[in-house]
Short mmCIF file of C-alpha atoms in Angstrom, two decimals:
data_model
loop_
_atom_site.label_atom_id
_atom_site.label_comp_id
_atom_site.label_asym_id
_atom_site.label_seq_id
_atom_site.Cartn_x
_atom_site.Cartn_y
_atom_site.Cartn_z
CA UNK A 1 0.00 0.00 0.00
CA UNK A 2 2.73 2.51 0.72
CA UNK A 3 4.72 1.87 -2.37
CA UNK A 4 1.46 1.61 -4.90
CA UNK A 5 -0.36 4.73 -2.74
CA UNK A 6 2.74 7.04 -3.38
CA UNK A 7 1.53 7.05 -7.13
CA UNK A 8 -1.74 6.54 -7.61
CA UNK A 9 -4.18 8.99 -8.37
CA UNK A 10 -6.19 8.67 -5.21
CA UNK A 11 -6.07 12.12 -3.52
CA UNK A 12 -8.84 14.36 -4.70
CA UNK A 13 -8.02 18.09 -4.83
CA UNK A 14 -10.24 21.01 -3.98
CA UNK A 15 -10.01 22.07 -7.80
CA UNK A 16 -12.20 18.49 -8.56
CA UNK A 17 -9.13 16.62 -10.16
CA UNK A 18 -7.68 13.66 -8.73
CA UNK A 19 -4.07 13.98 -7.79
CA UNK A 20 -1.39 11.96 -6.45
CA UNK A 21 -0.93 12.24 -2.69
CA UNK A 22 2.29 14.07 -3.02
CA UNK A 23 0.86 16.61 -5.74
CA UNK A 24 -1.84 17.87 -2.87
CA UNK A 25 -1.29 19.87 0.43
CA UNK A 26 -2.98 19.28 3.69
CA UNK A 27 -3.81 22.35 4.98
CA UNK A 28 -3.74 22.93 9.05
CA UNK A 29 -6.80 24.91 9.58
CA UNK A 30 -9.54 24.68 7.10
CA UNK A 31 -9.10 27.27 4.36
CA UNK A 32 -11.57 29.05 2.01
CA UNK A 33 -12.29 28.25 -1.50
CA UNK A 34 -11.16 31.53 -2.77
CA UNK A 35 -8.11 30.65 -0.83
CA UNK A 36 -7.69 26.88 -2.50
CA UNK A 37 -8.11 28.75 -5.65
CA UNK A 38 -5.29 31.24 -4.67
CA UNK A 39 -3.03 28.41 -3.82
CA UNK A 40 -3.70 26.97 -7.49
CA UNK A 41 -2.68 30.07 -9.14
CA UNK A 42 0.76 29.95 -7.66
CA UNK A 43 1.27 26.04 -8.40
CA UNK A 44 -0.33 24.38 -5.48
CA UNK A 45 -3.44 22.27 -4.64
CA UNK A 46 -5.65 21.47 -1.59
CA UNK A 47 -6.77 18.32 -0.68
CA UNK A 48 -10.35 17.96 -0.78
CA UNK A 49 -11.96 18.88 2.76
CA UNK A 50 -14.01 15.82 2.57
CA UNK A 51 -10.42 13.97 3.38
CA UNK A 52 -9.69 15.75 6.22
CA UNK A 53 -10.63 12.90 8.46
CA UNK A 54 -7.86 10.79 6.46
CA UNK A 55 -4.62 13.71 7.26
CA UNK A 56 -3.04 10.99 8.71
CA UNK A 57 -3.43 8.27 6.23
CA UNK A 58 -2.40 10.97 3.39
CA UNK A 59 0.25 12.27 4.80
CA UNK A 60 1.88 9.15 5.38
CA UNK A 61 1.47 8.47 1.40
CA UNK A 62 3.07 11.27 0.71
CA UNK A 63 1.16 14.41 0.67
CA UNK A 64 2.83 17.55 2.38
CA UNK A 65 1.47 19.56 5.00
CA UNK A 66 1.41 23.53 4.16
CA UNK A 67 4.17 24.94 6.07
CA UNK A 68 5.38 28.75 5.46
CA UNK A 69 8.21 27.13 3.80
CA UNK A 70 6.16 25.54 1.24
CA UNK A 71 3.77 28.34 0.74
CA UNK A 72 7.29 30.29 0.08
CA UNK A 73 8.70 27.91 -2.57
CA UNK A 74 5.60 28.04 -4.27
CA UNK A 75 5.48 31.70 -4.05
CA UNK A 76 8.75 32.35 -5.30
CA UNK A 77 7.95 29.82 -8.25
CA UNK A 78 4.88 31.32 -9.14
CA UNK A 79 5.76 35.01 -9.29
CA UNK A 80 9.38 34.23 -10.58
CA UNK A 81 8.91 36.28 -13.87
CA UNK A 82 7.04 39.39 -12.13
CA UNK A 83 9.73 42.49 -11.95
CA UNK A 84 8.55 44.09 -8.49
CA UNK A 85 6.97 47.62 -9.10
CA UNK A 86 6.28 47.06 -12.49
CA UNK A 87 3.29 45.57 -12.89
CA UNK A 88 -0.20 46.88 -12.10
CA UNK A 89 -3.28 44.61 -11.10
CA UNK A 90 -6.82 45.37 -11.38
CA UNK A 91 -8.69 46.58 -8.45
CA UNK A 92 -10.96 43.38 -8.78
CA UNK A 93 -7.46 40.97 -7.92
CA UNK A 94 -7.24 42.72 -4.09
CA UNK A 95 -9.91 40.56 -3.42
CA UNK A 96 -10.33 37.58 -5.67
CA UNK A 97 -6.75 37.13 -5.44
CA UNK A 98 -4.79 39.07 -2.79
CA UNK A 99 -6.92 39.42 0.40
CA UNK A 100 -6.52 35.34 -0.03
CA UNK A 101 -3.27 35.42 -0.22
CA UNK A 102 -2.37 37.81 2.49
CA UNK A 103 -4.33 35.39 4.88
CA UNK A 104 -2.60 32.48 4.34
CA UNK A 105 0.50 34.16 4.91
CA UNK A 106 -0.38 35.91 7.68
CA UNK A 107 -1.40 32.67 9.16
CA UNK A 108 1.60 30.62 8.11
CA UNK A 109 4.10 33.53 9.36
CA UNK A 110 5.62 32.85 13.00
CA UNK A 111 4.57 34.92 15.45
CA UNK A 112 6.29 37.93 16.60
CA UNK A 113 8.95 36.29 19.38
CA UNK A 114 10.41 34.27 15.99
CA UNK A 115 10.00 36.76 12.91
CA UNK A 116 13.41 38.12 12.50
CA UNK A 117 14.18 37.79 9.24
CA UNK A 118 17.92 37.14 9.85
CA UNK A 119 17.05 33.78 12.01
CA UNK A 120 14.40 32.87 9.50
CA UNK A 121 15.51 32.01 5.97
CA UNK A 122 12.29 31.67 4.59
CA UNK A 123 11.17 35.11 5.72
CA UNK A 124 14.19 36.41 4.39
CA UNK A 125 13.06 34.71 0.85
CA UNK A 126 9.39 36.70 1.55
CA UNK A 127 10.78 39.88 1.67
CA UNK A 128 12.25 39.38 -1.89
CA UNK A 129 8.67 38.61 -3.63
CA UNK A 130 6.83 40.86 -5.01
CA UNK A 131 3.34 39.72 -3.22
CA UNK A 132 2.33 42.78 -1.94
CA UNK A 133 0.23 46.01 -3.60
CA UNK A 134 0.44 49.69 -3.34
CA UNK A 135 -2.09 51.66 -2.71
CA UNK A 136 -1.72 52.66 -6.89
CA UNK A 137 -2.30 48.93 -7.27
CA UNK A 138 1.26 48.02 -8.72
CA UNK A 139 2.63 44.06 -7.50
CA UNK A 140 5.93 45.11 -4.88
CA UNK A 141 8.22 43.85 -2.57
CA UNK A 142 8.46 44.36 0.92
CA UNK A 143 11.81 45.29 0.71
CA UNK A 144 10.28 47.87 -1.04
CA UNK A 145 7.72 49.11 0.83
CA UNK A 146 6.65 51.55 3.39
CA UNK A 147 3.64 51.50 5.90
CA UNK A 148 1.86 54.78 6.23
CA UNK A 149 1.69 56.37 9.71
CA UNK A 150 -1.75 55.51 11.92
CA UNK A 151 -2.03 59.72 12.08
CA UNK A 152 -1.78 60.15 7.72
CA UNK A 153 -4.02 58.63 5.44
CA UNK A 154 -1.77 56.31 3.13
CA UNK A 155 -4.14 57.52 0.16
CA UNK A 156 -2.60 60.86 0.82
CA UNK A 157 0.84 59.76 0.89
CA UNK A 158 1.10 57.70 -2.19
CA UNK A 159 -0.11 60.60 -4.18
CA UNK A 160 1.82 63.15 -2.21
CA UNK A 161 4.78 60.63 -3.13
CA UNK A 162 4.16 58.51 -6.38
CA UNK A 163 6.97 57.08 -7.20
CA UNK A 164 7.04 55.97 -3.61
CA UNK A 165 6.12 52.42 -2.89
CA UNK A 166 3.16 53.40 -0.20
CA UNK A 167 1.93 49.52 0.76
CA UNK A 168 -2.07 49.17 0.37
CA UNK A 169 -3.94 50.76 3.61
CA UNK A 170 -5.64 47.01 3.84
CA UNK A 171 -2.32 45.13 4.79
CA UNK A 172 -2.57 46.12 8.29
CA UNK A 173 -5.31 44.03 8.87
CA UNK A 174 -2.70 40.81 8.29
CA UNK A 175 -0.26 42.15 11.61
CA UNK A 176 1.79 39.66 10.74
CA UNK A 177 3.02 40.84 7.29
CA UNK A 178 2.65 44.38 8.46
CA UNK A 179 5.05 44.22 11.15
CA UNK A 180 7.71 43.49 8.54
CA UNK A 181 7.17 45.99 6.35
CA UNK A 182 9.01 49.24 7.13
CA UNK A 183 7.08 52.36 9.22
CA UNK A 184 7.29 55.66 6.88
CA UNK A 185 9.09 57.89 8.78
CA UNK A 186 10.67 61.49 7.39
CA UNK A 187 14.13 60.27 6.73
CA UNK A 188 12.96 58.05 4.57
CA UNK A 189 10.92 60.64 2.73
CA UNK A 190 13.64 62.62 2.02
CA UNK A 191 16.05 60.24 1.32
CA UNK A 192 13.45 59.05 -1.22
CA UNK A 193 12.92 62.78 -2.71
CA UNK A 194 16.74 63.35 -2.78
CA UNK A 195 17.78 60.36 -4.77
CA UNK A 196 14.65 60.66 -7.14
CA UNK A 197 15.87 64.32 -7.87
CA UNK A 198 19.25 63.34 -9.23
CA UNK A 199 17.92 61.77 -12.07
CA UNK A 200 14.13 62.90 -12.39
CA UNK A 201 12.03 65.84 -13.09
CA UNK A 202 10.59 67.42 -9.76
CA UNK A 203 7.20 67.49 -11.27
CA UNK A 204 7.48 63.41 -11.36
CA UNK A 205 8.89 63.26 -8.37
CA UNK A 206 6.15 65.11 -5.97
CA UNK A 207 3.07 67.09 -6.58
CA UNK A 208 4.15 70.65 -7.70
CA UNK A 209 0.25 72.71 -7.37
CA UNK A 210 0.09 74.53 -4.20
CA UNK A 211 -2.27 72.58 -2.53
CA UNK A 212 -0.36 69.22 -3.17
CA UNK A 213 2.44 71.10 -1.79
CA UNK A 214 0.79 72.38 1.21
CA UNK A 215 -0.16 69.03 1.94
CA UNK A 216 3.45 67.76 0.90
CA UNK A 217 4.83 70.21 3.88
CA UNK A 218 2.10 69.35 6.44
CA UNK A 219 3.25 65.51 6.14
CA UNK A 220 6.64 66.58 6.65
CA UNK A 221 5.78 68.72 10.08
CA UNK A 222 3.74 65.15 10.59
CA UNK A 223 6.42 62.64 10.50
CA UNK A 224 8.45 64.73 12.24
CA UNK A 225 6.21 64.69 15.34
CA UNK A 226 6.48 60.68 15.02
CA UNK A 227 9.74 60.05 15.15
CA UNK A 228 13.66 60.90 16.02
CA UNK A 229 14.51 62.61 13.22
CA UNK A 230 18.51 63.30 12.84
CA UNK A 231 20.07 66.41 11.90
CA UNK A 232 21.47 65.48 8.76
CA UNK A 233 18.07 64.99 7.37
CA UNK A 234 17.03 68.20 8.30
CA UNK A 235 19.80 69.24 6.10
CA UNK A 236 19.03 67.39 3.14
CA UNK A 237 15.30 68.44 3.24
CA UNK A 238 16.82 72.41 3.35
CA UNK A 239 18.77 71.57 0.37
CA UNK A 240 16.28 69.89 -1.52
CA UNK A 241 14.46 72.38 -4.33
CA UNK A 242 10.94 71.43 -3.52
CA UNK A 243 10.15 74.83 -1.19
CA UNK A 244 7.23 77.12 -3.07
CA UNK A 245 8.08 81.19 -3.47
CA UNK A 246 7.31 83.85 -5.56
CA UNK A 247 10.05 82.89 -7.70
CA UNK A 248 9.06 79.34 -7.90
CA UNK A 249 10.14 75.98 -6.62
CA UNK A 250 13.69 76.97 -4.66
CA UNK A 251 15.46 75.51 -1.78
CA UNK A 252 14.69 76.90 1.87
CA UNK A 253 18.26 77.67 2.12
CA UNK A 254 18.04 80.60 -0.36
CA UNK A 255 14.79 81.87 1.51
CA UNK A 256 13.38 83.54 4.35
CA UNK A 257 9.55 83.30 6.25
CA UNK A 258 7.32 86.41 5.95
CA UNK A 259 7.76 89.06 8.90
CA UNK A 260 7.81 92.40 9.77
CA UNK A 261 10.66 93.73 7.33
CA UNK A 262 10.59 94.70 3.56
CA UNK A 263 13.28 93.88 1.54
CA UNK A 264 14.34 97.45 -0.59
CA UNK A 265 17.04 95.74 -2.76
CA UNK A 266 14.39 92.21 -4.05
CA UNK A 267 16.56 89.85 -3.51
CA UNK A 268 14.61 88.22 -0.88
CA UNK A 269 12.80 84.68 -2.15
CA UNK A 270 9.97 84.45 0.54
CA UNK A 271 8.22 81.21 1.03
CA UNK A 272 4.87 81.39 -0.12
CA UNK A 273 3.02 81.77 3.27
CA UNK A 274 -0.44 80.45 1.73
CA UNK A 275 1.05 76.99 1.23
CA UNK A 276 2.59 76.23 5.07
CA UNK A 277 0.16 75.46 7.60
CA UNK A 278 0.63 76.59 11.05
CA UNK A 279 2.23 73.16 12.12
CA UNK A 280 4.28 73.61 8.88
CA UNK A 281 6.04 77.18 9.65
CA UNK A 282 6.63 76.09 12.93
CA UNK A 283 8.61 72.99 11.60
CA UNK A 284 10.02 75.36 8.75
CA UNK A 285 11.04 77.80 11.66
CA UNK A 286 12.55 75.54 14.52
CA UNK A 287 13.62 72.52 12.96
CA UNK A 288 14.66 73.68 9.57
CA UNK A 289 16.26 76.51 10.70
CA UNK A 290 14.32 79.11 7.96
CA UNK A 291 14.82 82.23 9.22
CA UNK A 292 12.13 84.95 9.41
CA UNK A 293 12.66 87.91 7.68
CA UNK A 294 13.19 91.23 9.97
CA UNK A 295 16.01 93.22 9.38
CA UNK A 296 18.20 91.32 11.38
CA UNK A 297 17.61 88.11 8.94
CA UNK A 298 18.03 90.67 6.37
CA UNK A 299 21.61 91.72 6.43
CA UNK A 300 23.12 88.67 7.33
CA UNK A 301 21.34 86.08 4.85
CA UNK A 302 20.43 88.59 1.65
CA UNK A 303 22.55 91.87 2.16
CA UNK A 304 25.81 89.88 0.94
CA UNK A 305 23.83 89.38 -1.94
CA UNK A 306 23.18 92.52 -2.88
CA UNK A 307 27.30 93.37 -2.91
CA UNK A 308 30.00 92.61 -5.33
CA UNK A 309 33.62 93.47 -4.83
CA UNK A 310 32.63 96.32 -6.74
CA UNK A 311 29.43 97.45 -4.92
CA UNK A 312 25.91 97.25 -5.30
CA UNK A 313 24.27 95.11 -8.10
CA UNK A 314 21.62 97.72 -8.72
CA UNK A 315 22.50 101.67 -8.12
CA UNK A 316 19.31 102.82 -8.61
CA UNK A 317 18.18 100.66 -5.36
CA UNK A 318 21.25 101.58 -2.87
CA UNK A 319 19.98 105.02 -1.74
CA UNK A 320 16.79 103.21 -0.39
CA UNK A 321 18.78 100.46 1.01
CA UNK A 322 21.63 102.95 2.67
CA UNK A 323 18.31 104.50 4.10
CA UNK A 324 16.44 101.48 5.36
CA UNK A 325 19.69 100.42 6.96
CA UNK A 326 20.28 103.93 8.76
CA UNK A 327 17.17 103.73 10.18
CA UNK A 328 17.88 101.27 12.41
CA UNK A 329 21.17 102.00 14.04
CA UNK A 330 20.59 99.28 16.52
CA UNK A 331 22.55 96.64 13.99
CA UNK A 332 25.97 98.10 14.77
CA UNK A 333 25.36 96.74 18.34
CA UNK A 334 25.69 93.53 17.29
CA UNK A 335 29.16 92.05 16.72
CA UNK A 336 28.12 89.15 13.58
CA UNK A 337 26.19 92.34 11.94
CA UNK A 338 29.13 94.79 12.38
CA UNK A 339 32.12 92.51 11.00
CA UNK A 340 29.69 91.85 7.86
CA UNK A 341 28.97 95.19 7.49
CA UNK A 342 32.49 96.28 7.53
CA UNK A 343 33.57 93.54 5.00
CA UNK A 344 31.16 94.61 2.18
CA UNK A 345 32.12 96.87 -0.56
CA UNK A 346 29.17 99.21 0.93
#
């Protein structure tokens, strides 16, 4: 019986053909049929349910049980020939196809205590397929992928950030999965914007309209409430030529926040104040280190400008400037202000 059981056709399969034991898994829980039919896509079939009594008997001739391992192998077999971020599904596969899948994984992952990836090969082979979905519908990785914060809406993100792999909203309801996937946080976001920018057009690397970039700058003030944020990124995000003023899309380093002071020379580039939110300006302010502009601001980050070795760039503007400036004799009082004033060709 063992020998002549191994390969016979006696094991029916959920799909209605007859298999031999060894070309039929035995689930461990009872599964769906939506989730048989998943399996079958990728290269695997159930046992029929009616056999479940007879596990034992089957198993014995051959037929596997469905470990994560297994599910794994058959993964990586059945999306071999998908490049991750390339393809995009139709909205009707999230459920006919990937809410199926997603469970079974979920339910085949260890739990928490033994999900490292680097004492796990077989999680280290899941991170590598491109299983998962953005929430613009297009077949990723997880190494790939970013989990929206709780606090933003990962709609929001993904078109804030398309060319950022923004995992589907619906994959934290599999915790499992989730928890490897990595948390969007604003290093990442600008590390993402950064790179893109060396090689891309800013207009295909973020939303440029004002109120994509309002929202753009609110996220930023957002993730940085989340998280430990380092210095260097701060930086970066300065330097990056995303910020919105008169003059068009410059970096905040060139630029200074609305105040109390107008500039008689125009070299100023203001931020445009109708695209920062309150939260943003304060983040623009404190952590970015924007200055705002009073007169102070003034001669140390634009006057310089103004002045070649050979003096002003525009005569007809230095009376009003020499004027503006003698009105407020205060400056000479401090030290920074005095040693730059005394080193231009004023």
């Amino acid at each position: 019986m063992k020998i002549t059981g191994t390969q016979a056709h006696i094991a029916p399969a959920q799909d209605g053909t007859v298999q031999a034991p060894s070309g039929v898994f035995l689930p461990r829980v009872p599964m769906t049929m939506q989730q048989a039919k998943t399996l079958q896509e990728i290269g695997g079939r159930l046992v029929a349910e009616d056999l479940r009594p007879f596990q034992t008997a089957i198993n014995q001739l051959g037929a596997p049980i469905l470990t994560f391992d297994r599910l794994m192998a058959l993964l990586e077999q059945g999306m071999a020939r998908q490049v991750p971020g390339e393809v995009q599904v139709e909205a009707a596969r999230l459920e006919s196809f990937y809410f199926p899948l997603w469970s079974m994984v979920n339910d085949l992952l260890p739990d928490a205590a033994n999900q490292s990836p680097g004492n796990n090969p077989a999680i280290q082979r899941l991170l590598s397929i491109p299983f998962l979905l953005t929430e613009d519908m297009y077949a990723v990785t997880i190494n790939q992928s970013y989990v929206a914060p709780a606090a933003l809406k990962a709609k929001q993100v993904a078109s804030l950030l398309p060319r950022l792999a923004i995992a589907a909203h619906q994959i934290v309801g599999f915790p499992k999965i989730a928890r490897l996937i990595r948390h969007l946080d604003l290093g990442s976001v600008v590390s993402h914007i950064s790179s893109m920018c060396a090689t891309e057009r800013i207009e295909d690397v973020i939303g440029v309209e004002q109120l994509e970039l309002r929202d753009l700058y609110a996220m930023f003030a957002d993730l940085d409430r989340h998280g430990n944020v380092e210095q260097a990124v701060y930086q970066l995000l300065k330097n990056l030529p995303i910020w919105l003023s008169s003059r068009g899309l410059i970096k905040a380093t060139q630029a200074l926040l609305h105040g109390n002071f107008t500039d008689p020379t125009g070299q100023v580039d203001l931020l445009e104040a109708t695209v920062l939110t309150d939260a943003a300006k304060e983040f623009v302010s404190i952590k970015l280190g924007v200055p705002t502009q009073t007169i102070e601001a003034f001669v140390l980050n634009v006057l310089p400008r103004f002045f070649s070795d050979d003096g002003p760039l525009d005569a007809q503007k230095y009376a009003r400037l020499i004027s503006e400036l003698a009105g407020h004799p205060v400056l000479v009082n401090d030290e920074n202000i005095r040693r730059l004033l005394g080193s231009l060709s004023i």
